[in-house]
mmCIF file of C-alpha atoms (C1' of nucleotides) in Angstrom:
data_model
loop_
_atom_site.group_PDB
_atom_site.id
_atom_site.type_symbol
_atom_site.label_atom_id
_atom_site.label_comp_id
_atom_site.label_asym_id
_atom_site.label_seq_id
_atom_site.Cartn_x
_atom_site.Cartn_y
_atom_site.Cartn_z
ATOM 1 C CA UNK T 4 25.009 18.001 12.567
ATOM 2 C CA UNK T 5 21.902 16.799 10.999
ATOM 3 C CA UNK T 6 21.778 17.818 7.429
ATOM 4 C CA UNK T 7 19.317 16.100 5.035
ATOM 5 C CA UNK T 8 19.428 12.062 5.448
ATOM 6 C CA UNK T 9 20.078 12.467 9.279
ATOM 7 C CA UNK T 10 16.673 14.259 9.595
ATOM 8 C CA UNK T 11 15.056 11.775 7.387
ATOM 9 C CA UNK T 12 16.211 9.129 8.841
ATOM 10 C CA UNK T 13 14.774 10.917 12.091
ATOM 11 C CA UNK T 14 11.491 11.512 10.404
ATOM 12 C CA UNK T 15 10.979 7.448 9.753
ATOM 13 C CA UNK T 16 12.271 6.539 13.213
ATOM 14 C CA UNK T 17 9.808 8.929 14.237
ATOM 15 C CA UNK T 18 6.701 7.856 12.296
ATOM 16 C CA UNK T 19 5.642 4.588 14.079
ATOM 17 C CA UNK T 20 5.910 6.693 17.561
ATOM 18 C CA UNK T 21 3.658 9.544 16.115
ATOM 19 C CA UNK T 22 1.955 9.339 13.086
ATOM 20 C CA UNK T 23 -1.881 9.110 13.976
ATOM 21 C CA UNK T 24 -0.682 8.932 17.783
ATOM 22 C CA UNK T 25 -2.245 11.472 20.176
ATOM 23 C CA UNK T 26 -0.584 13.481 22.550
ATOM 24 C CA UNK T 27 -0.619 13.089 25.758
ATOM 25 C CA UNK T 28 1.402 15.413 27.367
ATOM 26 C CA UNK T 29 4.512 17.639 26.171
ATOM 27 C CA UNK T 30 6.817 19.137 29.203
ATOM 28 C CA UNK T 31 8.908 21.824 27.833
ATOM 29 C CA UNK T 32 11.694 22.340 30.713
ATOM 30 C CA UNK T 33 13.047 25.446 29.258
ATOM 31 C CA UNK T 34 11.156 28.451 27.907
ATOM 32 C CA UNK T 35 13.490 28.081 24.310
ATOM 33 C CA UNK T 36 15.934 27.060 22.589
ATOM 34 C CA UNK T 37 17.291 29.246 19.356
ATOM 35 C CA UNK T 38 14.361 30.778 19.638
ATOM 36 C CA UNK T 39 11.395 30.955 22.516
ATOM 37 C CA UNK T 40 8.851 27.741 22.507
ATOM 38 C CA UNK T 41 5.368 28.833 21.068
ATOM 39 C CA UNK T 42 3.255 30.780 24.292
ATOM 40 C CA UNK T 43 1.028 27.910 25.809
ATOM 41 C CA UNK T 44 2.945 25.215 24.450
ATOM 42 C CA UNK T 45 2.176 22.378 26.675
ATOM 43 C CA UNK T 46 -1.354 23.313 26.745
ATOM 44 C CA UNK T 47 -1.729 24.118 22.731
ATOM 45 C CA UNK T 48 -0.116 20.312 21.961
ATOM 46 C CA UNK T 49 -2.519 18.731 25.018
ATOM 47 C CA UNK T 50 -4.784 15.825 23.203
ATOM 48 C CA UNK T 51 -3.016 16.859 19.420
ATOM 49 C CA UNK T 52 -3.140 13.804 16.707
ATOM 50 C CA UNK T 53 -0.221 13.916 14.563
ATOM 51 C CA UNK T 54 -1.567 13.375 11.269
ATOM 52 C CA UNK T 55 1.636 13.160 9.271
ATOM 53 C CA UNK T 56 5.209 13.606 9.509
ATOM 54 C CA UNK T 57 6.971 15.380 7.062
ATOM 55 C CA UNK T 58 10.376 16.838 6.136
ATOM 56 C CA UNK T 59 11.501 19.742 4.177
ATOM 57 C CA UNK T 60 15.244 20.400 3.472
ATOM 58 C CA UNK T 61 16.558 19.796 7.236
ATOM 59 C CA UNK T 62 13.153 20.829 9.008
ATOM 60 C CA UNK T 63 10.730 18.215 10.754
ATOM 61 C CA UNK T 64 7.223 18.897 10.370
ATOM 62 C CA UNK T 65 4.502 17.545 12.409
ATOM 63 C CA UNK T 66 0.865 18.528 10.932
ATOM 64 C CA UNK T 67 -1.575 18.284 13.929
ATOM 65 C CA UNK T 68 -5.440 17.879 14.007
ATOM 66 C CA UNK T 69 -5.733 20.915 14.922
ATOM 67 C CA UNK T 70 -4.540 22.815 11.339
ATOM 68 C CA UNK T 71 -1.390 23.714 12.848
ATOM 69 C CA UNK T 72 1.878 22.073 12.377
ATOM 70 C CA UNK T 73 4.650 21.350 15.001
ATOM 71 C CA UNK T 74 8.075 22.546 13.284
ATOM 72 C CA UNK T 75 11.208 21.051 14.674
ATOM 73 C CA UNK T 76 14.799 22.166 13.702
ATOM 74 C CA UNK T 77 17.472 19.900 15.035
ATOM 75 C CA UNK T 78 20.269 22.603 14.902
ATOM 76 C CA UNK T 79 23.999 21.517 15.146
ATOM 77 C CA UNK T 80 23.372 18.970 18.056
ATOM 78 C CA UNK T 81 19.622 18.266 18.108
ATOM 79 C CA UNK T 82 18.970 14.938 18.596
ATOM 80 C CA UNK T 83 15.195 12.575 18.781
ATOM 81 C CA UNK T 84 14.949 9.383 21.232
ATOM 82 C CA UNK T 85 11.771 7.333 20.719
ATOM 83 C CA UNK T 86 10.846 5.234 23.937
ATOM 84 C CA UNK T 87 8.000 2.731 23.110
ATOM 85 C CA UNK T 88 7.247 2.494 27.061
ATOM 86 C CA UNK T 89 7.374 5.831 28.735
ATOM 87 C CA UNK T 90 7.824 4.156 31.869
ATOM 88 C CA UNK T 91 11.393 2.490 30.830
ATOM 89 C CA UNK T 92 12.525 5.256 29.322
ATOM 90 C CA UNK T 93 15.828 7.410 31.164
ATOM 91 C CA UNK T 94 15.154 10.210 33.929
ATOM 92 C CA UNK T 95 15.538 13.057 31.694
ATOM 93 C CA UNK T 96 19.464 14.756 31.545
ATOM 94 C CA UNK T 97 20.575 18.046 31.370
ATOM 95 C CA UNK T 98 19.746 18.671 27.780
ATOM 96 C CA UNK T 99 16.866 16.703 27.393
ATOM 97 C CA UNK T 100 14.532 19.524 26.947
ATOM 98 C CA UNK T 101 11.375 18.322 25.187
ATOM 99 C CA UNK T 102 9.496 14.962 26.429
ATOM 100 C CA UNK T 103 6.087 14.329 24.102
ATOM 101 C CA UNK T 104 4.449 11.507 25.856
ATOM 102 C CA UNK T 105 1.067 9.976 23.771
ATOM 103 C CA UNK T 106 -1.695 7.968 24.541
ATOM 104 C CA UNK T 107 0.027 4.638 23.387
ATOM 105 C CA UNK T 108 1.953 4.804 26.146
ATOM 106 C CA UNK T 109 5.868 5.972 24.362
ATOM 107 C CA UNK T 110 7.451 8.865 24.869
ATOM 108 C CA UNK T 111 9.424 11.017 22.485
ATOM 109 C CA UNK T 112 12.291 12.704 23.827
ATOM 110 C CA UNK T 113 14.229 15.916 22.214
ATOM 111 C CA UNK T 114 17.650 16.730 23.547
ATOM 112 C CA UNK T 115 19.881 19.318 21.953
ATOM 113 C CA UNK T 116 23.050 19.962 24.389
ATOM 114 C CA UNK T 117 23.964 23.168 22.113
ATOM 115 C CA UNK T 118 20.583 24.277 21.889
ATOM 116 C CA UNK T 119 20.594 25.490 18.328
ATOM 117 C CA UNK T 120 18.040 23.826 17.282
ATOM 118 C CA UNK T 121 14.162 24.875 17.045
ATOM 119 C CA UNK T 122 10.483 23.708 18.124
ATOM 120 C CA UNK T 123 7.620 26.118 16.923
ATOM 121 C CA UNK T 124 3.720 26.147 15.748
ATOM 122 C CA UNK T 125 2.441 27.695 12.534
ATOM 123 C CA UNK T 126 -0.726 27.096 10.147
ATOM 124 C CA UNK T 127 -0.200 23.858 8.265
ATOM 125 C CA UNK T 128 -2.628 25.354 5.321
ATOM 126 C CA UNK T 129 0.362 28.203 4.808
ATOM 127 C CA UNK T 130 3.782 26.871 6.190
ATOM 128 C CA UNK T 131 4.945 27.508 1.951
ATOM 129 C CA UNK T 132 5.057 31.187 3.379
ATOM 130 C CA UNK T 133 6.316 31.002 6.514
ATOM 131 C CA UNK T 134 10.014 32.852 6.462
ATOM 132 C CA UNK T 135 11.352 29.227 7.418
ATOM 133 C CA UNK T 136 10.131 28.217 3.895
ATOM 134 C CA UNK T 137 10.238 31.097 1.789
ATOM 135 C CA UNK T 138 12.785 30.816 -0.994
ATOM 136 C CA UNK T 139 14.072 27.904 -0.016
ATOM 137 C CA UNK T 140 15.690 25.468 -2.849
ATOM 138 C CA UNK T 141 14.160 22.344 -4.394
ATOM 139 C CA UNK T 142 13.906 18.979 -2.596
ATOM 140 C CA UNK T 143 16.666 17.417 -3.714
ATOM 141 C CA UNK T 144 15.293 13.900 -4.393
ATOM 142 C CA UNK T 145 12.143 15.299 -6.109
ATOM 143 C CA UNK T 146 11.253 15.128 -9.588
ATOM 144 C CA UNK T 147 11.780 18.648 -9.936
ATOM 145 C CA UNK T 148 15.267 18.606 -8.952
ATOM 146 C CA UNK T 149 17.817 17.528 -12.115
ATOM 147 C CA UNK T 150 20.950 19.405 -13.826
ATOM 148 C CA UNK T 151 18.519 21.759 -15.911
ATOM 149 C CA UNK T 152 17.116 23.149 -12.308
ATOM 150 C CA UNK T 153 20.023 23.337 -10.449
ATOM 151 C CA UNK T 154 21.779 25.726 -13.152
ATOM 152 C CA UNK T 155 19.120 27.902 -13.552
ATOM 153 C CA UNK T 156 19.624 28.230 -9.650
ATOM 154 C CA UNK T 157 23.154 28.613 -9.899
ATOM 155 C CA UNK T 158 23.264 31.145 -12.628
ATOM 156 C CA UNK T 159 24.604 34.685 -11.703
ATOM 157 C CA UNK T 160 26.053 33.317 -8.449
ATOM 158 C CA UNK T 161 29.150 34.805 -8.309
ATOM 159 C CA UNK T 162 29.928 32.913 -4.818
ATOM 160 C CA UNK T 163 32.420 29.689 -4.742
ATOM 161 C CA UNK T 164 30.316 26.460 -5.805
ATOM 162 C CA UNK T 165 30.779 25.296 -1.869
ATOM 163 C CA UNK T 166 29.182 28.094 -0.477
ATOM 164 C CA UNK T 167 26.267 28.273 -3.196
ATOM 165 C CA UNK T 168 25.171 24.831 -2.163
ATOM 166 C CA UNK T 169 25.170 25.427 1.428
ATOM 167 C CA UNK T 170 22.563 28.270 0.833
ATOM 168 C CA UNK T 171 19.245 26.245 1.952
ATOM 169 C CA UNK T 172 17.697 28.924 -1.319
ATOM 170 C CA UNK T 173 19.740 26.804 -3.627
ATOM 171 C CA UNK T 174 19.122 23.405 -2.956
ATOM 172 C CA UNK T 175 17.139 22.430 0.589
ATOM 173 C CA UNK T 176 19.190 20.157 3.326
ATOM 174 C CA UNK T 177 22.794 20.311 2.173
ATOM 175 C CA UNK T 178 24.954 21.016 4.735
ATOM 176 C CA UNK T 179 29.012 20.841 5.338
ATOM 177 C CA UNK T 180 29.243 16.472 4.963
ATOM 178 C CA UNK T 181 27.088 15.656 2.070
ATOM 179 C CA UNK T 182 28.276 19.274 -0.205
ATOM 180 C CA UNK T 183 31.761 17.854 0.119
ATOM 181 C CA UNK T 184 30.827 14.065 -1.048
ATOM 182 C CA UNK T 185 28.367 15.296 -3.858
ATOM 183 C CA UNK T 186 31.367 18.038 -5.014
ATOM 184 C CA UNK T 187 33.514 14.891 -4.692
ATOM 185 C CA UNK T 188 31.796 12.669 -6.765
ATOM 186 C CA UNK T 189 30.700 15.056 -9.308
ATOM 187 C CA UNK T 190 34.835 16.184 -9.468
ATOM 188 C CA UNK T 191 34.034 19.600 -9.492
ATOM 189 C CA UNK T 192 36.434 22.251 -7.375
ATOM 190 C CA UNK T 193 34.649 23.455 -4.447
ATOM 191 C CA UNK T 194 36.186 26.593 -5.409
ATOM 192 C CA UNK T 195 34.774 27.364 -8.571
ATOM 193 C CA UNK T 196 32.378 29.743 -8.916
ATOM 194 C CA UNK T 197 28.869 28.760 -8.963
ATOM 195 C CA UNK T 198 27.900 30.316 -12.118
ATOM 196 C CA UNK T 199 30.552 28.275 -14.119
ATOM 197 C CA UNK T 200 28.077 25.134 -13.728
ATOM 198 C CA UNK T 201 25.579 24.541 -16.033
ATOM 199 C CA UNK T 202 25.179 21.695 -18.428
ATOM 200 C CA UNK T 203 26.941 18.679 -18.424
ATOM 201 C CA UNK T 204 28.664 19.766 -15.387
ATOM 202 C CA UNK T 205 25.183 20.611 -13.554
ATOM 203 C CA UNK T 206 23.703 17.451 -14.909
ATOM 204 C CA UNK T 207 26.604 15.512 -13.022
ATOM 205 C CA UNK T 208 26.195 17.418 -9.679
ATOM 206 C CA UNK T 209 22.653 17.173 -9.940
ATOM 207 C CA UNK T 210 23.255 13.514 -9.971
ATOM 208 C CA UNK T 211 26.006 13.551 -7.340
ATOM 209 C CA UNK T 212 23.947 14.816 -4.920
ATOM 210 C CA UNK T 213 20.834 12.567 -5.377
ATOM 211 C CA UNK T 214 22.551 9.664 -5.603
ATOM 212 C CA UNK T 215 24.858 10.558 -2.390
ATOM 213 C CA UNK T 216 21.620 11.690 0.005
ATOM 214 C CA UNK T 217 19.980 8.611 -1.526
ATOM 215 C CA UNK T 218 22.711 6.539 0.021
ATOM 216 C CA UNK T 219 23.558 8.295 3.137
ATOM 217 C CA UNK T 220 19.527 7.804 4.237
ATOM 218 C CA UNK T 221 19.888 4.255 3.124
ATOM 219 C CA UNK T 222 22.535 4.007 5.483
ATOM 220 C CA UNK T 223 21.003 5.639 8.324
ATOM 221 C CA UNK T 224 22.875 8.963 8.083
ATOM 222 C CA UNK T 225 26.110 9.693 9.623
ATOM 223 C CA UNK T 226 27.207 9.698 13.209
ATOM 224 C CA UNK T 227 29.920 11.941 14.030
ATOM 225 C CA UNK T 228 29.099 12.681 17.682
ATOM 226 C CA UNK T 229 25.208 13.393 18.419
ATOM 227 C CA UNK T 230 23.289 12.093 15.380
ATOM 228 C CA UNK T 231 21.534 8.568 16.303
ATOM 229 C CA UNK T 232 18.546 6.716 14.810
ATOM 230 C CA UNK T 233 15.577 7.629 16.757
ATOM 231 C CA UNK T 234 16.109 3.565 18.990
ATOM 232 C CA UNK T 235 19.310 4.703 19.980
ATOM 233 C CA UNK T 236 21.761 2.474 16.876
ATOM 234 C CA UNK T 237 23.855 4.518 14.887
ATOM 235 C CA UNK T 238 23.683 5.105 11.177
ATOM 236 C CA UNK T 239 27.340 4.924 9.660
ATOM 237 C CA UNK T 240 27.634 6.198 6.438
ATOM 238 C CA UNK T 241 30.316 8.258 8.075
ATOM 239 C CA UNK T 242 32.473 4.652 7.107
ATOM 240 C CA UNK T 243 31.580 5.023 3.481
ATOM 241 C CA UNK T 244 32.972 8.967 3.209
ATOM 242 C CA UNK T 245 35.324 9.741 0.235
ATOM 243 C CA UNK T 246 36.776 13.441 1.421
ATOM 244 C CA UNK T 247 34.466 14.557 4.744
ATOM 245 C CA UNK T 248 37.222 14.971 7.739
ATOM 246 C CA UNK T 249 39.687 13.159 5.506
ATOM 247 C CA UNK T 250 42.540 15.482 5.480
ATOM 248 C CA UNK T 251 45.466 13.913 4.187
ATOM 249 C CA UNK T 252 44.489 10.621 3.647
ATOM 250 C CA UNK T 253 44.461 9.466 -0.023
ATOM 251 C CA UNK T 254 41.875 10.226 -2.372
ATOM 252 C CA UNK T 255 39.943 6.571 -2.855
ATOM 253 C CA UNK T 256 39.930 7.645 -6.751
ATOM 254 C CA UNK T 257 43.749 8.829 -7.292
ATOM 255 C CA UNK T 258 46.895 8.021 -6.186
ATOM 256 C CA UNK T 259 48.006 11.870 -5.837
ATOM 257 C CA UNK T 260 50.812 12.535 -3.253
ATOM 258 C CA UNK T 261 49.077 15.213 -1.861
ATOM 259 C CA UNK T 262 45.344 13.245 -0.598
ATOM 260 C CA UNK T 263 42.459 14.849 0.623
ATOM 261 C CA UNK T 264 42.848 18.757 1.508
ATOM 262 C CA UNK T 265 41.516 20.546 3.756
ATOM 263 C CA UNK T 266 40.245 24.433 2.824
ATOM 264 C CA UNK T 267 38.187 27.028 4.667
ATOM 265 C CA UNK T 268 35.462 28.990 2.984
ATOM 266 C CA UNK T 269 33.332 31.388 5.032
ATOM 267 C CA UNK T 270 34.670 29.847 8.159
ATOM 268 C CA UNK T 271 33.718 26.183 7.637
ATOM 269 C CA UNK T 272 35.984 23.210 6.569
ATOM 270 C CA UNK T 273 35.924 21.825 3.011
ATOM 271 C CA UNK T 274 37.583 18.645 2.269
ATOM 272 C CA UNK T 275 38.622 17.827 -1.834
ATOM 273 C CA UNK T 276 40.755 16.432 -4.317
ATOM 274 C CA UNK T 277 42.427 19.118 -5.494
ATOM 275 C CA UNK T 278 43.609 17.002 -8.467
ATOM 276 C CA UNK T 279 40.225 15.279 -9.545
ATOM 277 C CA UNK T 280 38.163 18.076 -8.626
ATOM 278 C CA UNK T 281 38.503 20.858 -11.329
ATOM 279 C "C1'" DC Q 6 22.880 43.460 -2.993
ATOM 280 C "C1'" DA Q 7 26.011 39.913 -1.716
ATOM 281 C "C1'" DC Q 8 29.627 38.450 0.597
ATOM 282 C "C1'" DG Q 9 32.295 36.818 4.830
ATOM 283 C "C1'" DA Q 10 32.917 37.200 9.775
ATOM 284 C "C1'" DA Q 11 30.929 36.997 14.239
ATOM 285 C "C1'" DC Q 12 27.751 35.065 17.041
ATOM 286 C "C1'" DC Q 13 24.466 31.809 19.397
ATOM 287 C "C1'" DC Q 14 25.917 27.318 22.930
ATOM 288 C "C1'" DT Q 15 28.065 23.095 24.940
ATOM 289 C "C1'" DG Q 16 31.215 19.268 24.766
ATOM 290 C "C1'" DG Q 17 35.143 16.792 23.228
ATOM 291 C "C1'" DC Q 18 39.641 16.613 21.766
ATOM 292 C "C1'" DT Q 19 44.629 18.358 21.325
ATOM 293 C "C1'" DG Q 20 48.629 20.166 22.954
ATOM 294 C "C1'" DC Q 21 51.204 22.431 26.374
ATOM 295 C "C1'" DT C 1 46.221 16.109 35.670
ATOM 296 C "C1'" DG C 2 44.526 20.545 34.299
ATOM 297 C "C1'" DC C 3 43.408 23.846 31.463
ATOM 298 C "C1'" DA C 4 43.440 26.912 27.328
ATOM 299 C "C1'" DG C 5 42.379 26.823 22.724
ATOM 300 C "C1'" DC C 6 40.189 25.081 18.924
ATOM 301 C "C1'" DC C 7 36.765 22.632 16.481
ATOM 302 C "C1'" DA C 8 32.040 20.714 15.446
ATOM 303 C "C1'" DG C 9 26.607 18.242 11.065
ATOM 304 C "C1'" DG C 10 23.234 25.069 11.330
ATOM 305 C "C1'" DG C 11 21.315 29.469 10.828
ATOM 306 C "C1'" DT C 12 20.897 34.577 11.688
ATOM 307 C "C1'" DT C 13 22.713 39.115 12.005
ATOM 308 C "C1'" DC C 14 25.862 42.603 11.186
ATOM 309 C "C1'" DG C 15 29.405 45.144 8.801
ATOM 310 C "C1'" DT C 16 31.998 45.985 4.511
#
DNA sequence: CACGAACCCTGGCTGC
DNA sequence: TGCAGCCAGGGTTCGT
């Protein structure tokens, strides 16, 4: 669920709770998620300072005191609850598997019903080669992101546009919503192939998709089912979507017969104007 | 190599 | 009402 501006807006929601915080106490009531928890987890984050939080493409990272870094994927369902007084905060539920308690008295709780999602240790000094990391795409709201990069990345791709910007090695922290909104506002056919964009078509897309993360964090991401702001409100650009889960319903930009349509490539759902998107 | 399908897992919704 | 089937924001692995 959580593609780029829900795990931003995680990140700041996150920050006051954490950054320069020390930890307490982590309980880990399973031994892993999509993948095992590190060995010695509760004892290796015991008395940690977070020093920073910061995100790459849809991955949380936590750099501890301790040259290590806490690396948190949020999977399909993962969700973050901040608690400012451990004490009021919920008996823990089924799916609540992580609790990070610190020293200012809050509690940060991870709960991730489908259990895709990811909490692991590596150096901080060399997470750029960690496999997580390794050839993955361009920040997309960095300077070195524009229509010149994202060609160059899309060149030789012989794979429909849609599925080109899902790979993470193309662009970091698209996912299924915000591909079909940037494709959308950029009017460019999820079906093309990838290769075919360069220029002013890149330069557009480029755009499209800065401009649409930009708003969707600005708006506190989108809550279909699991995805909340770290206090519990919701974010809701979900209300501001053009195409995303919009089958049938007309295109805001067109008055085709036809509306929104719904495609599947490589097994996931892309929604489209068929007749502005060429 | 590069693609798509299958899989990991649970919950919520639809339709019978 | 109950239940089977399908679908879901992600990523990895396997087969073609």
């Amino acid at each position: 669920m959580p593609e780029l501006p829900e795990v931003e807006t995680v990140r700041r929601g996150l920050s006051p709770a954490l950054e320069g915080r020390t930890i307490l106490r982590i309980v880990a009531r399973r031994a892993d998620l999509r993948a095992p928890f590190p060995e010695n987890f509760e004892s290796r984050m015991r008395n940690r300072r977070v020093e920073a939080l910061h995100r790459r493409g849809k991955y949380l990272l936590a750099d501890l005191d301790d040259a290590m870094t806490l690396i948190v994927h949020l999977g399909m369902s993962g969700r973050m609850m901040a608690f400012e007084d451990a004490s009021r905060a919920p008996p823990p539920g089924p799916h609540d598997h992580v609790d990070i308690a610190t020293e200012a008295g809050g509690l940060v709780r991870f709960r991730d019903p489908r259990r895709f999602g990811l909490m692991t240790l590596a150096p901080t000094d060399s997470l750029g080669e960690h496999p997580f990391f390794v050839g993955m795409g361009p920040e997309p709201l960095s300077n070195a992101f524009d229509g010149p990069a994202l060609a160059a990345l899309l060149k030789g791709r012989k794979t429909p546009l849609k599925a080109a910007l899902l790979d993470q090695g193309v662009v970091a922290g698209l996912g299924n919503i915000y591909v079909s909104e940037a494709l959308f506002r950029a009017r460019l056919s999820p079906r093309r192939l990838a290769s075919s964009v360069g220029g002013r078509r890149a330069d557009a897309l480029a755009d499209a998709i800065r401009q649409v993360l930009a708003e969707a964090i600005e708006a506190g991401g989108s809550t279909l089912r699991d995805h909340a702001k770290t206090d519990g409100s919701l974010g809701y650009f979900q209300h501001r979507f053009a195409v995303y889960d919009r089958e049938g319903r007309p295109c805001p930009e067109c008055d085709c017969a036809n509306g929104v349509t719904r495609i599947v490539q490589a097994g996931r759902s892309t929604f489209f104007c068929a007749r502005k998107q060429r």
